[in-house]
């Protein structure tokens, strides 16, 4: 008995240290809760926090699970497999999980082959993590055939009490793009609905993109369409860049905002509708040759601002990359020759600054699918995700460039899959729905979620957090950066930007052996200074919080 109390005290201290371990990187504190014992199910999405509980989505092979944790110590309360009831003897495929207001919902889709209809259902997640018995049919969209059944896309409102869902599909023979939009409240009642067929003349070099869609704080809905083709007879590049606007004050009647320009081609678009009634469109553009053919490489960044009240395009700026930025991206020799940047950068985030300007983050992303080995359905396919440097562009309120810089990093993760259709992006012929930086849920849990970065804009300052190779401590020159290949050995790093675009690198001071590794693609932003995070390392998994002290 003499030794039991001190031993119990030691054990209590060890449990406390393990449960509430902290990692400090500059002003950012990472605090982790209780270890998740059943770590065979990897967390791939954090839906949110409500009523003292954190609700997450986890997967294991092809199965998905809802896990509920206690907010205080992140200890596991319950685990329930998502089992959506069948519809007309066909299984409902899980699509998404999200928090609307104070309610968590899961969504599942099924294609009715006989009726040629794409259906989407919503089911509430109860407080115990189980699914409600009531399924709400949200979409019942007529399509032409299974190959053209399209896909569903989800976007949360900035106020968190609405969900915007889009279904988009290509009808090849009809030369039609069909999209359907629905804005739902926290009871899954439809506040807005619109379906439309957009016709096009199919041709060899046509590119048609639904570039982005969004909902504002006023529940206005916007969708950006970009159509581009070269007229060989007139040797001109024809560009249709327009916004379809649906405003709550006008009963959601459709309005078209045409953005006119010449001798440029839009590559992609990020859209942001702010509370001041401005709609911002930002992305990459390409130059066009004299024969009307677009170069397809990135010339620079455009910025458009539209007044929502009267649909007026107040400004449109085309900003070429400056020499210093191009040197970091393509090297001094190519920059001196006036070469453009390769189109391997996807828009990561668009952030509104305190002064009314914007910050665009664009990340190098490459997905390499290797040669399959094996026979028939048992063929294995190696896939490598590469996420390297991030271009950070700060725009003034007038759309001109305040500064530009490049975050140096090199990351990759590889895994082997049994299925070939792994990416889940809608890319059918000449029709694309932009997927931004997202990685499909079917791929999450296999490594790519360790890559990329978390941008935090707090008190007028931008900080970008990512996983890095410990050998890169203090390194800020892009030429000296070493690869992060083994993400199990990664440590957190951060770049904090100054007002002039220069940045300070922040590294963890004291690295613990076998410490947990942050998964930057799996987090929930609770407030500008608090995030719910997920970290793991091999057989150890923990939820936690990241807080900003200043």
Short mmCIF file of C-alpha atoms in Angstrom, two decimals:
data_model
loop_
_atom_site.label_atom_id
_atom_site.label_comp_id
_atom_site.label_asym_id
_atom_site.label_seq_id
_atom_site.Cartn_x
_atom_site.Cartn_y
_atom_site.Cartn_z
CA UNK A 1 0.00 0.00 0.00
CA UNK A 2 2.95 2.32 0.61
CA UNK A 3 3.82 2.44 -3.10
CA UNK A 4 0.38 2.45 -4.66
CA UNK A 5 -0.52 6.11 -4.09
CA UNK A 6 2.69 7.55 -5.61
CA UNK A 7 2.33 5.10 -8.51
CA UNK A 8 -1.28 6.15 -8.99
CA UNK A 9 -0.17 9.80 -8.96
CA UNK A 10 2.48 9.08 -11.62
CA UNK A 11 -0.06 7.24 -13.77
CA UNK A 12 -2.52 10.10 -13.42
CA UNK A 13 0.12 12.61 -14.54
CA UNK A 14 1.07 10.44 -17.51
CA UNK A 15 -2.56 10.11 -18.57
CA UNK A 16 -3.03 13.87 -18.20
CA UNK A 17 0.05 14.62 -20.32
CA UNK A 18 -1.02 12.09 -22.96
CA UNK A 19 -4.60 13.35 -23.04
CA UNK A 20 -3.83 17.06 -23.21
CA UNK A 21 -0.50 17.14 -25.03
CA UNK A 22 0.29 20.50 -26.59
CA UNK A 23 2.32 21.63 -29.57
CA UNK A 24 3.33 25.28 -29.91
CA UNK A 25 4.16 26.95 -33.24
CA UNK A 26 4.44 30.71 -32.82
CA UNK A 27 1.06 32.04 -31.66
CA UNK A 28 -0.66 28.74 -32.53
CA UNK A 29 -1.32 26.13 -29.86
CA UNK A 30 -2.35 22.59 -30.78
CA UNK A 31 -4.06 20.76 -27.92
CA UNK A 32 -5.10 17.13 -28.35
CA UNK A 33 -7.68 15.18 -26.40
CA UNK A 34 -8.14 11.52 -25.57
CA UNK A 35 -6.66 8.91 -27.88
CA UNK A 36 -9.21 7.23 -30.14
CA UNK A 37 -8.95 3.53 -29.42
CA UNK A 38 -10.66 2.25 -32.57
CA UNK A 39 -8.22 3.81 -35.02
CA UNK A 40 -8.97 1.48 -37.93
CA UNK A 41 -11.66 4.00 -38.91
CA UNK A 42 -9.95 7.18 -40.09
CA UNK A 43 -11.65 10.54 -39.69
CA UNK A 44 -12.13 12.22 -43.07
CA UNK A 45 -14.50 15.10 -42.25
CA UNK A 46 -15.35 17.12 -39.14
CA UNK A 47 -19.01 18.12 -39.50
CA UNK A 48 -19.04 20.52 -36.55
CA UNK A 49 -19.64 21.05 -32.86
CA UNK A 50 -23.11 21.30 -31.33
CA UNK A 51 -24.57 20.82 -27.84
CA UNK A 52 -21.20 19.96 -26.29
CA UNK A 53 -20.45 17.28 -28.88
CA UNK A 54 -18.20 17.04 -31.93
CA UNK A 55 -19.62 15.05 -34.85
CA UNK A 56 -17.25 13.60 -37.44
CA UNK A 57 -17.27 11.29 -40.44
CA UNK A 58 -14.90 8.33 -40.54
CA UNK A 59 -14.34 5.63 -43.11
CA UNK A 60 -12.92 2.15 -43.32
CA UNK A 61 -12.55 0.74 -46.81
CA UNK A 62 -15.94 1.39 -48.48
CA UNK A 63 -17.90 1.92 -45.27
CA UNK A 64 -18.62 5.25 -43.56
CA UNK A 65 -19.23 5.89 -39.87
CA UNK A 66 -20.54 8.73 -37.72
CA UNK A 67 -18.46 9.26 -34.60
CA UNK A 68 -19.58 11.51 -31.75
CA UNK A 69 -17.04 12.94 -29.28
CA UNK A 70 -17.33 14.86 -26.04
CA UNK A 71 -16.28 18.48 -26.59
CA UNK A 72 -14.50 18.80 -23.24
CA UNK A 73 -11.83 16.11 -23.69
CA UNK A 74 -12.53 14.78 -27.20
CA UNK A 75 -13.32 11.33 -25.81
CA UNK A 76 -15.39 9.03 -28.01
CA UNK A 77 -19.09 8.72 -27.12
CA UNK A 78 -20.46 6.59 -29.95
CA UNK A 79 -19.76 5.07 -33.36
CA UNK A 80 -22.51 4.25 -35.84
CA UNK A 81 -22.15 2.96 -39.37
CA UNK A 82 -24.02 4.95 -42.00
CA UNK A 83 -26.59 2.57 -43.42
CA UNK A 84 -28.97 4.40 -45.73
CA UNK A 85 -32.11 2.44 -46.59
CA UNK A 86 -32.42 1.26 -50.17
CA UNK A 87 -34.55 3.08 -52.73
CA UNK A 88 -36.51 0.88 -55.16
CA UNK A 89 -34.17 -2.01 -54.35
CA UNK A 90 -31.11 0.08 -55.14
CA UNK A 91 -28.59 1.07 -52.48
CA UNK A 92 -28.20 4.75 -51.62
CA UNK A 93 -24.58 5.91 -51.89
CA UNK A 94 -23.25 8.21 -49.21
CA UNK A 95 -22.38 11.69 -50.51
CA UNK A 96 -21.72 14.23 -47.74
CA UNK A 97 -22.14 15.21 -44.09
CA UNK A 98 -22.60 18.79 -42.87
CA UNK A 99 -23.89 20.97 -40.06
CA UNK A 100 -26.81 23.28 -40.89
CA UNK A 101 -27.64 25.56 -38.00
CA UNK A 102 -27.60 23.18 -35.02
CA UNK A 103 -28.49 20.05 -36.94
CA UNK A 104 -26.17 17.52 -38.58
CA UNK A 105 -27.28 15.85 -41.79
CA UNK A 106 -25.93 13.15 -44.07
CA UNK A 107 -26.78 13.02 -47.77
CA UNK A 108 -26.96 10.07 -50.11
CA UNK A 109 -27.68 9.66 -53.81
CA UNK A 110 -29.09 6.90 -56.00
CA UNK A 111 -29.70 6.66 -59.73
CA UNK A 112 -33.04 5.25 -60.82
CA UNK A 113 -32.08 3.39 -63.98
CA UNK A 114 -35.63 2.72 -65.14
CA UNK A 115 -36.89 6.28 -64.68
CA UNK A 116 -33.51 7.84 -65.58
CA UNK A 117 -33.60 10.07 -62.52
CA UNK A 118 -30.80 11.16 -60.16
CA UNK A 119 -32.12 11.27 -56.61
CA UNK A 120 -30.64 12.85 -53.49
CA UNK A 121 -31.84 12.20 -49.94
CA UNK A 122 -31.08 13.95 -46.66
CA UNK A 123 -31.20 12.29 -43.24
CA UNK A 124 -30.73 13.97 -39.87
CA UNK A 125 -28.10 12.65 -37.47
CA UNK A 126 -29.55 12.32 -33.97
CA UNK A 127 -27.65 13.33 -30.82
CA UNK A 128 -26.55 9.74 -30.20
CA UNK A 129 -24.98 9.57 -33.66
CA UNK A 130 -27.64 7.36 -35.17
CA UNK A 131 -29.62 8.28 -38.26
CA UNK A 132 -33.21 9.41 -38.14
CA UNK A 133 -35.76 7.04 -39.69
CA UNK A 134 -37.05 9.85 -41.90
CA UNK A 135 -35.44 10.35 -45.30
CA UNK A 136 -36.17 13.60 -47.12
CA UNK A 137 -36.00 13.46 -50.90
CA UNK A 138 -34.30 16.67 -52.01
CA UNK A 139 -33.53 16.10 -55.69
CA UNK A 140 -35.29 14.02 -58.30
CA UNK A 141 -33.57 15.22 -61.44
CA UNK A 142 -34.36 13.84 -64.87
CA UNK A 143 -31.29 12.87 -66.91
CA UNK A 144 -30.72 10.92 -70.13
CA UNK A 145 -28.78 7.83 -69.03
CA UNK A 146 -26.49 6.47 -66.34
CA UNK A 147 -23.33 7.75 -68.01
CA UNK A 148 -24.82 11.23 -67.94
CA UNK A 149 -26.37 11.07 -64.48
CA UNK A 150 -24.12 13.91 -63.28
CA UNK A 151 -22.94 14.63 -59.76
CA UNK A 152 -23.96 16.54 -56.62
CA UNK A 153 -21.94 19.40 -55.11
CA UNK A 154 -22.36 20.97 -51.66
CA UNK A 155 -21.50 24.38 -50.21
CA UNK A 156 -22.20 25.82 -46.74
CA UNK A 157 -23.53 29.35 -46.37
CA UNK A 158 -21.31 31.92 -44.59
CA UNK A 159 -23.90 32.16 -41.80
CA UNK A 160 -23.94 28.39 -41.33
CA UNK A 161 -27.74 28.08 -41.36
CA UNK A 162 -28.19 27.29 -45.06
CA UNK A 163 -26.81 24.67 -47.44
CA UNK A 164 -26.49 25.17 -51.19
CA UNK A 165 -26.58 21.99 -53.29
CA UNK A 166 -25.99 21.79 -57.02
CA UNK A 167 -26.57 18.92 -59.41
CA UNK A 168 -24.78 19.26 -62.75
CA UNK A 169 -24.78 16.95 -65.76
CA UNK A 170 -23.78 16.91 -69.42
CA UNK A 171 -26.29 15.76 -72.04
CA UNK A 172 -23.88 15.03 -74.85
CA UNK A 173 -26.25 14.35 -77.76
CA UNK A 174 -28.45 17.34 -76.93
CA UNK A 175 -25.38 19.58 -76.53
CA UNK A 176 -26.77 20.76 -73.20
CA UNK A 177 -25.39 21.36 -69.74
CA UNK A 178 -28.06 20.98 -67.08
CA UNK A 179 -27.64 22.38 -63.60
CA UNK A 180 -30.09 22.43 -60.72
CA UNK A 181 -29.61 24.56 -57.61
CA UNK A 182 -31.39 24.25 -54.27
CA UNK A 183 -30.89 26.31 -51.13
CA UNK A 184 -31.98 24.46 -47.98
CA UNK A 185 -32.64 25.65 -44.43
CA UNK A 186 -31.86 23.74 -41.23
CA UNK A 187 -35.06 21.68 -41.60
CA UNK A 188 -34.13 20.71 -45.20
CA UNK A 189 -36.97 22.87 -46.49
CA UNK A 190 -36.23 24.40 -49.89
CA UNK A 191 -35.79 28.19 -49.78
CA UNK A 192 -34.74 28.45 -53.43
CA UNK A 193 -34.80 26.13 -56.42
CA UNK A 194 -33.79 26.55 -60.05
CA UNK A 195 -33.12 24.13 -62.90
CA UNK A 196 -31.80 25.15 -66.29
CA UNK A 197 -30.37 23.73 -69.48
CA UNK A 198 -27.54 25.71 -71.00
CA UNK A 199 -27.05 24.94 -74.69
CA UNK A 200 -23.74 24.98 -76.51
CA UNK A 201 -22.46 24.14 -79.97
CA UNK A 202 -20.15 21.17 -79.60
CA UNK A 203 -16.84 21.65 -81.33
CA UNK A 204 -13.35 20.26 -81.07
CA UNK A 205 -11.77 23.01 -78.98
CA UNK A 206 -14.77 23.97 -76.85
CA UNK A 207 -14.29 24.21 -73.08
CA UNK A 208 -17.31 24.64 -70.86
CA UNK A 209 -16.91 25.08 -67.12
CA UNK A 210 -19.17 25.77 -64.18
CA UNK A 211 -16.32 27.57 -62.46
CA UNK A 212 -17.84 28.22 -59.04
CA UNK A 213 -21.10 28.68 -57.16
CA UNK A 214 -21.81 30.39 -53.86
CA UNK A 215 -24.42 31.74 -51.45
CA UNK A 216 -24.14 35.08 -49.66
CA UNK A 217 -25.05 36.20 -46.13
CA UNK A 218 -28.29 37.53 -47.65
CA UNK A 219 -29.12 34.08 -49.09
CA UNK A 220 -28.46 35.28 -52.63
CA UNK A 221 -27.20 32.50 -54.91
CA UNK A 222 -24.59 32.90 -57.67
CA UNK A 223 -23.13 30.61 -60.30
CA UNK A 224 -20.26 31.35 -62.70
CA UNK A 225 -20.19 29.89 -66.20
CA UNK A 226 -17.19 30.07 -68.51
CA UNK A 227 -17.33 28.97 -72.13
CA UNK A 228 -14.32 29.27 -74.41
CA UNK A 229 -13.62 28.28 -78.02
CA UNK A 230 -11.50 29.39 -80.96
CA UNK A 231 -13.11 30.54 -84.19
CA UNK A 232 -10.72 29.31 -86.85
CA UNK A 233 -12.27 31.40 -89.63
CA UNK A 234 -11.92 34.73 -87.87
CA UNK A 235 -8.84 33.59 -85.87
CA UNK A 236 -10.31 34.89 -82.63
CA UNK A 237 -10.84 33.43 -79.19
CA UNK A 238 -14.47 33.62 -78.08
CA UNK A 239 -14.96 33.85 -74.35
CA UNK A 240 -18.28 33.81 -72.50
CA UNK A 241 -17.80 34.64 -68.83
CA UNK A 242 -21.04 35.26 -67.00
CA UNK A 243 -22.69 35.09 -63.61
CA UNK A 244 -26.15 33.66 -63.09
CA UNK A 245 -27.58 35.54 -60.11
CA UNK A 246 -30.60 34.57 -58.01
CA UNK A 247 -31.42 37.20 -55.37
CA UNK A 248 -33.69 36.57 -52.40
CA UNK A 249 -35.08 40.13 -52.53
CA UNK A 250 -36.26 39.55 -56.12
CA UNK A 251 -37.88 36.17 -55.48
CA UNK A 252 -34.86 34.35 -56.92
CA UNK A 253 -35.63 35.37 -60.51
CA UNK A 254 -32.63 34.57 -62.70
CA UNK A 255 -30.43 37.46 -63.82
CA UNK A 256 -27.39 37.23 -66.10
CA UNK A 257 -24.32 39.38 -65.50
CA UNK A 258 -22.04 39.40 -68.55
CA UNK A 259 -18.35 40.12 -67.95
CA UNK A 260 -16.83 41.33 -71.21
CA UNK A 261 -13.16 41.33 -72.25
CA UNK A 262 -11.00 40.38 -75.23
CA UNK A 263 -7.67 38.67 -75.95
CA UNK A 264 -7.70 36.74 -72.67
CA UNK A 265 -8.88 33.30 -71.60
CA UNK A 266 -10.19 32.52 -68.13
CA UNK A 267 -8.56 29.44 -66.58
CA UNK A 268 -10.46 29.16 -63.29
CA UNK A 269 -12.48 31.21 -60.83
CA UNK A 270 -13.02 31.66 -57.09
CA UNK A 271 -16.11 33.62 -56.11
CA UNK A 272 -16.81 35.52 -52.89
CA UNK A 273 -20.00 37.43 -52.08
CA UNK A 274 -19.35 39.79 -49.16
CA UNK A 275 -21.76 41.44 -46.74
CA UNK A 276 -21.21 44.87 -48.34
CA UNK A 277 -23.06 43.78 -51.48
CA UNK A 278 -20.02 43.11 -53.65
CA UNK A 279 -19.46 39.94 -55.65
CA UNK A 280 -15.76 39.20 -56.24
CA UNK A 281 -14.41 36.86 -58.92
CA UNK A 282 -10.70 36.04 -58.85
CA UNK A 283 -8.57 33.47 -60.67
CA UNK A 284 -5.94 32.77 -63.31
CA UNK A 285 -6.04 33.89 -66.92
CA UNK A 286 -4.10 33.04 -70.07
CA UNK A 287 -2.97 35.19 -72.95
CA UNK A 288 -4.20 34.61 -76.53
CA UNK A 289 -2.03 34.42 -79.65
CA UNK A 290 -2.64 36.45 -82.80
CA UNK A 291 -4.25 33.43 -84.46
CA UNK A 292 -6.85 33.30 -81.68
CA UNK A 293 -5.43 30.26 -79.93
CA UNK A 294 -5.10 30.54 -76.15
CA UNK A 295 -1.69 29.74 -74.67
CA UNK A 296 -3.32 27.85 -71.75
CA UNK A 297 -0.44 28.78 -69.43
CA UNK A 298 -0.93 31.17 -66.52
CA UNK A 299 -0.22 34.79 -67.42
CA UNK A 300 -1.42 36.24 -64.15
CA UNK A 301 -4.42 36.85 -61.92
CA UNK A 302 -7.63 38.68 -62.80
CA UNK A 303 -9.98 40.34 -60.30
CA UNK A 304 -13.55 41.40 -61.04
CA UNK A 305 -15.96 43.22 -58.73
CA UNK A 306 -19.72 43.32 -59.30
CA UNK A 307 -22.32 45.40 -57.48
CA UNK A 308 -25.08 42.97 -56.50
CA UNK A 309 -27.65 45.78 -56.23
CA UNK A 310 -27.54 46.72 -59.94
CA UNK A 311 -25.43 43.93 -61.53
CA UNK A 312 -22.85 46.49 -62.65
CA UNK A 313 -19.33 45.19 -63.33
CA UNK A 314 -17.50 47.92 -61.44
CA UNK A 315 -14.00 46.82 -62.39
CA UNK A 316 -12.02 44.07 -64.09
CA UNK A 317 -8.25 43.94 -63.62
CA UNK A 318 -5.77 41.63 -65.33
CA UNK A 319 -2.53 41.51 -63.31
CA UNK A 320 0.49 39.78 -64.82
CA UNK A 321 2.85 37.87 -62.53
CA UNK A 322 5.79 40.02 -61.54
CA UNK A 323 9.35 38.93 -62.32
CA UNK A 324 10.26 37.95 -58.74
CA UNK A 325 7.24 35.64 -58.44
CA UNK A 326 7.94 34.00 -61.80
CA UNK A 327 11.57 33.36 -60.82
CA UNK A 328 10.36 31.39 -57.79
CA UNK A 329 7.89 29.42 -59.89
CA UNK A 330 9.71 28.72 -63.16
CA UNK A 331 13.33 29.75 -62.55
CA UNK A 332 15.39 32.79 -63.50
CA UNK A 333 16.28 31.64 -67.01
CA UNK A 334 12.68 31.04 -68.10
CA UNK A 335 11.46 34.18 -66.33
CA UNK A 336 13.98 36.32 -68.25
CA UNK A 337 12.67 34.88 -71.51
CA UNK A 338 9.15 35.96 -70.60
CA UNK A 339 7.78 32.43 -70.27
CA UNK A 340 4.46 31.91 -68.51
CA UNK A 341 3.66 29.67 -65.55
CA UNK A 342 2.54 26.08 -66.16
CA UNK A 343 -1.22 25.53 -65.50
CA UNK A 344 -0.62 23.20 -62.55
CA UNK A 345 -1.94 25.50 -59.82
CA UNK A 346 -5.45 25.17 -58.40
CA UNK A 347 -7.16 27.88 -56.39
CA UNK A 348 -7.01 26.94 -52.72
CA UNK A 349 -8.70 29.81 -50.83
CA UNK A 350 -10.05 33.30 -51.36
CA UNK A 351 -9.97 35.49 -48.24
CA UNK A 352 -11.38 38.99 -47.75
CA UNK A 353 -8.98 41.34 -45.97
CA UNK A 354 -9.91 43.93 -43.38
CA UNK A 355 -9.27 46.76 -45.86
CA UNK A 356 -11.70 45.33 -48.44
CA UNK A 357 -9.00 43.74 -50.56
CA UNK A 358 -8.56 40.02 -51.17
CA UNK A 359 -5.95 37.30 -50.71
CA UNK A 360 -5.87 34.41 -53.20
CA UNK A 361 -3.98 31.23 -52.39
CA UNK A 362 -3.18 28.91 -55.30
CA UNK A 363 -1.42 25.60 -54.78
CA UNK A 364 0.62 23.41 -57.11
CA UNK A 365 -1.26 20.12 -57.38
CA UNK A 366 -0.48 17.09 -59.49
CA UNK A 367 -2.15 13.67 -59.35
CA UNK A 368 -0.22 10.86 -61.01
CA UNK A 369 -1.99 7.58 -61.72
CA UNK A 370 0.50 4.78 -62.35
CA UNK A 371 0.19 1.66 -64.44
CA UNK A 372 -2.17 -0.96 -63.03
CA UNK A 373 -0.92 -4.44 -62.23
CA UNK A 374 -2.99 -7.57 -61.75
CA UNK A 375 -5.88 -9.17 -63.59
CA UNK A 376 -9.40 -7.84 -64.12
CA UNK A 377 -11.18 -6.43 -61.07
CA UNK A 378 -8.21 -7.28 -58.84
CA UNK A 379 -5.90 -4.87 -60.64
CA UNK A 380 -3.97 -2.51 -58.32
CA UNK A 381 -3.29 1.06 -59.36
CA UNK A 382 -0.62 3.23 -57.69
CA UNK A 383 -1.62 6.86 -57.22
CA UNK A 384 0.64 9.73 -56.12
CA UNK A 385 -0.59 13.13 -54.90
CA UNK A 386 1.88 16.02 -55.12
CA UNK A 387 1.16 19.34 -53.41
CA UNK A 388 4.01 21.80 -53.66
CA UNK A 389 4.43 25.58 -53.42
CA UNK A 390 1.55 27.98 -52.81
CA UNK A 391 1.26 31.30 -54.66
CA UNK A 392 -0.07 33.97 -52.29
CA UNK A 393 -1.44 37.09 -53.99
CA UNK A 394 -2.71 40.06 -52.00
CA UNK A 395 -5.05 42.37 -53.93
CA UNK A 396 -5.86 45.98 -53.11
CA UNK A 397 -9.53 47.06 -52.87
CA UNK A 398 -9.24 48.40 -56.44
CA UNK A 399 -8.20 44.96 -57.81
CA UNK A 400 -4.53 45.75 -58.34
CA UNK A 401 -1.81 43.63 -56.76
CA UNK A 402 -0.54 44.82 -53.39
CA UNK A 403 2.09 42.08 -53.21
CA UNK A 404 2.78 38.51 -54.26
CA UNK A 405 4.94 35.78 -52.73
CA UNK A 406 5.44 32.02 -52.81
CA UNK A 407 5.33 29.61 -49.87
CA UNK A 408 8.09 27.04 -50.44
CA UNK A 409 7.07 23.45 -49.78
CA UNK A 410 7.28 20.03 -51.45
CA UNK A 411 4.84 17.32 -50.38
CA UNK A 412 3.76 13.99 -51.78
CA UNK A 413 1.79 10.96 -50.66
CA UNK A 414 1.25 7.67 -52.47
CA UNK A 415 -1.17 4.81 -52.04
CA UNK A 416 -2.52 1.87 -54.02
CA UNK A 417 -6.17 1.50 -54.93
CA UNK A 418 -8.30 -1.31 -56.33
CA UNK A 419 -10.69 1.01 -58.14
CA UNK A 420 -9.97 3.09 -61.22
CA UNK A 421 -12.64 5.80 -60.85
CA UNK A 422 -11.00 7.25 -57.76
CA UNK A 423 -11.24 10.98 -58.16
CA UNK A 424 -14.96 11.63 -58.27
CA UNK A 425 -14.61 14.95 -60.08
CA UNK A 426 -17.13 15.65 -62.81
CA UNK A 427 -15.06 15.79 -65.96
CA UNK A 428 -17.04 14.47 -68.89
CA UNK A 429 -15.54 15.31 -72.24
CA UNK A 430 -15.49 19.09 -72.63
CA UNK A 431 -17.57 19.76 -69.50
CA UNK A 432 -15.97 20.37 -66.13
CA UNK A 433 -17.27 21.30 -62.73
CA UNK A 434 -14.43 22.92 -60.84
CA UNK A 435 -13.48 21.00 -57.72
CA UNK A 436 -10.84 23.39 -56.41
CA UNK A 437 -8.44 21.89 -53.92
CA UNK A 438 -10.82 19.23 -52.58
CA UNK A 439 -9.86 15.57 -52.45
CA UNK A 440 -12.70 13.03 -52.81
CA UNK A 441 -13.83 11.25 -49.66
CA UNK A 442 -12.98 7.90 -51.24
CA UNK A 443 -9.33 8.94 -51.28
CA UNK A 444 -9.23 10.48 -47.80
CA UNK A 445 -7.72 8.36 -45.06
CA UNK A 446 -5.02 7.10 -47.41
CA UNK A 447 -2.49 9.94 -47.13
CA UNK A 448 -3.47 13.00 -49.23
CA UNK A 449 -5.18 14.63 -46.24
CA UNK A 450 -1.70 15.13 -44.67
CA UNK A 451 -0.81 17.39 -47.60
CA UNK A 452 -1.84 20.93 -48.57
CA UNK A 453 -2.25 23.68 -45.95
CA UNK A 454 -4.55 25.56 -43.57
CA UNK A 455 -4.79 29.33 -44.15
CA UNK A 456 -5.71 31.39 -41.08
CA UNK A 457 -6.57 35.09 -41.38
CA UNK A 458 -6.76 36.60 -37.91
CA UNK A 459 -6.51 40.23 -36.77
CA UNK A 460 -5.50 41.35 -40.25
CA UNK A 461 -2.63 38.88 -40.57
CA UNK A 462 -2.37 35.79 -42.79
CA UNK A 463 -0.68 32.64 -41.55
CA UNK A 464 -0.47 29.40 -43.53
CA UNK A 465 0.14 26.14 -41.62
CA UNK A 466 1.34 22.93 -43.27
CA UNK A 467 3.30 19.74 -42.62
CA UNK A 468 6.99 19.81 -43.45
CA UNK A 469 10.17 17.80 -43.39
CA UNK A 470 12.11 18.47 -40.14
CA UNK A 471 15.20 19.07 -42.32
CA UNK A 472 13.53 22.24 -43.62
CA UNK A 473 13.65 24.00 -40.24
CA UNK A 474 14.29 27.69 -40.89
CA UNK A 475 14.50 27.22 -44.69
CA UNK A 476 12.65 29.85 -46.73
CA UNK A 477 14.43 29.61 -50.10
CA UNK A 478 12.35 27.50 -52.50
CA UNK A 479 15.53 26.14 -54.12
CA UNK A 480 16.68 24.62 -50.81
CA UNK A 481 13.43 22.92 -49.78
CA UNK A 482 13.57 19.15 -49.28
CA UNK A 483 10.66 16.82 -50.04
CA UNK A 484 8.19 15.67 -47.43
CA UNK A 485 7.83 12.06 -48.53
CA UNK A 486 7.15 10.27 -45.27
CA UNK A 487 4.28 12.21 -43.73
CA UNK A 488 4.46 10.09 -40.55
CA UNK A 489 7.64 12.02 -39.71
CA UNK A 490 6.23 15.44 -40.54
CA UNK A 491 6.24 18.42 -38.18
CA UNK A 492 4.06 21.55 -38.37
CA UNK A 493 5.44 24.70 -39.96
CA UNK A 494 3.86 28.08 -40.49
CA UNK A 495 4.45 31.15 -42.65
CA UNK A 496 3.16 34.45 -41.23
CA UNK A 497 2.94 37.30 -43.74
CA UNK A 498 3.79 40.94 -43.10
CA UNK A 499 2.04 43.93 -44.67
CA UNK A 500 4.65 44.14 -47.44
CA UNK A 501 4.30 40.47 -48.44
CA UNK A 502 7.44 39.22 -46.74
CA UNK A 503 6.92 36.29 -44.39
CA UNK A 504 8.41 34.87 -41.21
CA UNK A 505 8.76 31.12 -40.92
CA UNK A 506 7.63 29.60 -37.62
CA UNK A 507 8.79 26.14 -36.54
CA UNK A 508 7.98 23.98 -33.55
CA UNK A 509 10.65 24.48 -30.90
CA UNK A 510 10.62 21.12 -29.14
CA UNK A 511 9.74 18.08 -31.25
CA UNK A 512 8.49 15.07 -29.35
CA UNK A 513 9.47 11.62 -30.54
CA UNK A 514 6.59 9.91 -32.38
CA UNK A 515 4.40 13.01 -32.01
CA UNK A 516 1.07 13.20 -33.80
CA UNK A 517 0.93 14.70 -37.27
CA UNK A 518 -1.71 17.26 -38.27
CA UNK A 519 -4.05 16.46 -41.17
CA UNK A 520 -4.52 19.93 -42.76
CA UNK A 521 -7.41 18.81 -44.98
CA UNK A 522 -9.49 17.66 -42.01
CA UNK A 523 -10.55 20.55 -39.80
CA UNK A 524 -13.54 22.64 -38.75
CA UNK A 525 -13.33 26.42 -38.34
CA UNK A 526 -15.29 27.27 -35.21
CA UNK A 527 -14.17 30.92 -35.09
CA UNK A 528 -11.33 33.05 -36.51
CA UNK A 529 -9.18 32.02 -33.54
CA UNK A 530 -10.31 28.43 -32.90
CA UNK A 531 -10.26 25.33 -35.07
CA UNK A 532 -11.15 21.70 -34.37
CA UNK A 533 -8.37 19.54 -35.81
CA UNK A 534 -7.50 15.89 -36.34
CA UNK A 535 -4.00 14.49 -35.90
CA UNK A 536 -2.64 10.98 -36.14
CA UNK A 537 0.46 8.91 -36.55
CA UNK A 538 0.25 5.28 -37.64
CA UNK A 539 -1.89 3.63 -34.95
CA UNK A 540 -2.58 6.76 -32.88
CA UNK A 541 -5.44 9.16 -33.59
CA UNK A 542 -6.71 12.20 -31.67
CA UNK A 543 -9.09 15.08 -32.15
CA UNK A 544 -8.01 18.41 -30.75
CA UNK A 545 -8.15 22.16 -31.00
CA UNK A 546 -5.89 24.76 -32.56
CA UNK A 547 -6.12 28.22 -31.01
CA UNK A 548 -4.56 31.55 -31.93
CA UNK A 549 -3.31 33.64 -29.02
CA UNK A 550 -3.02 37.00 -30.80
#
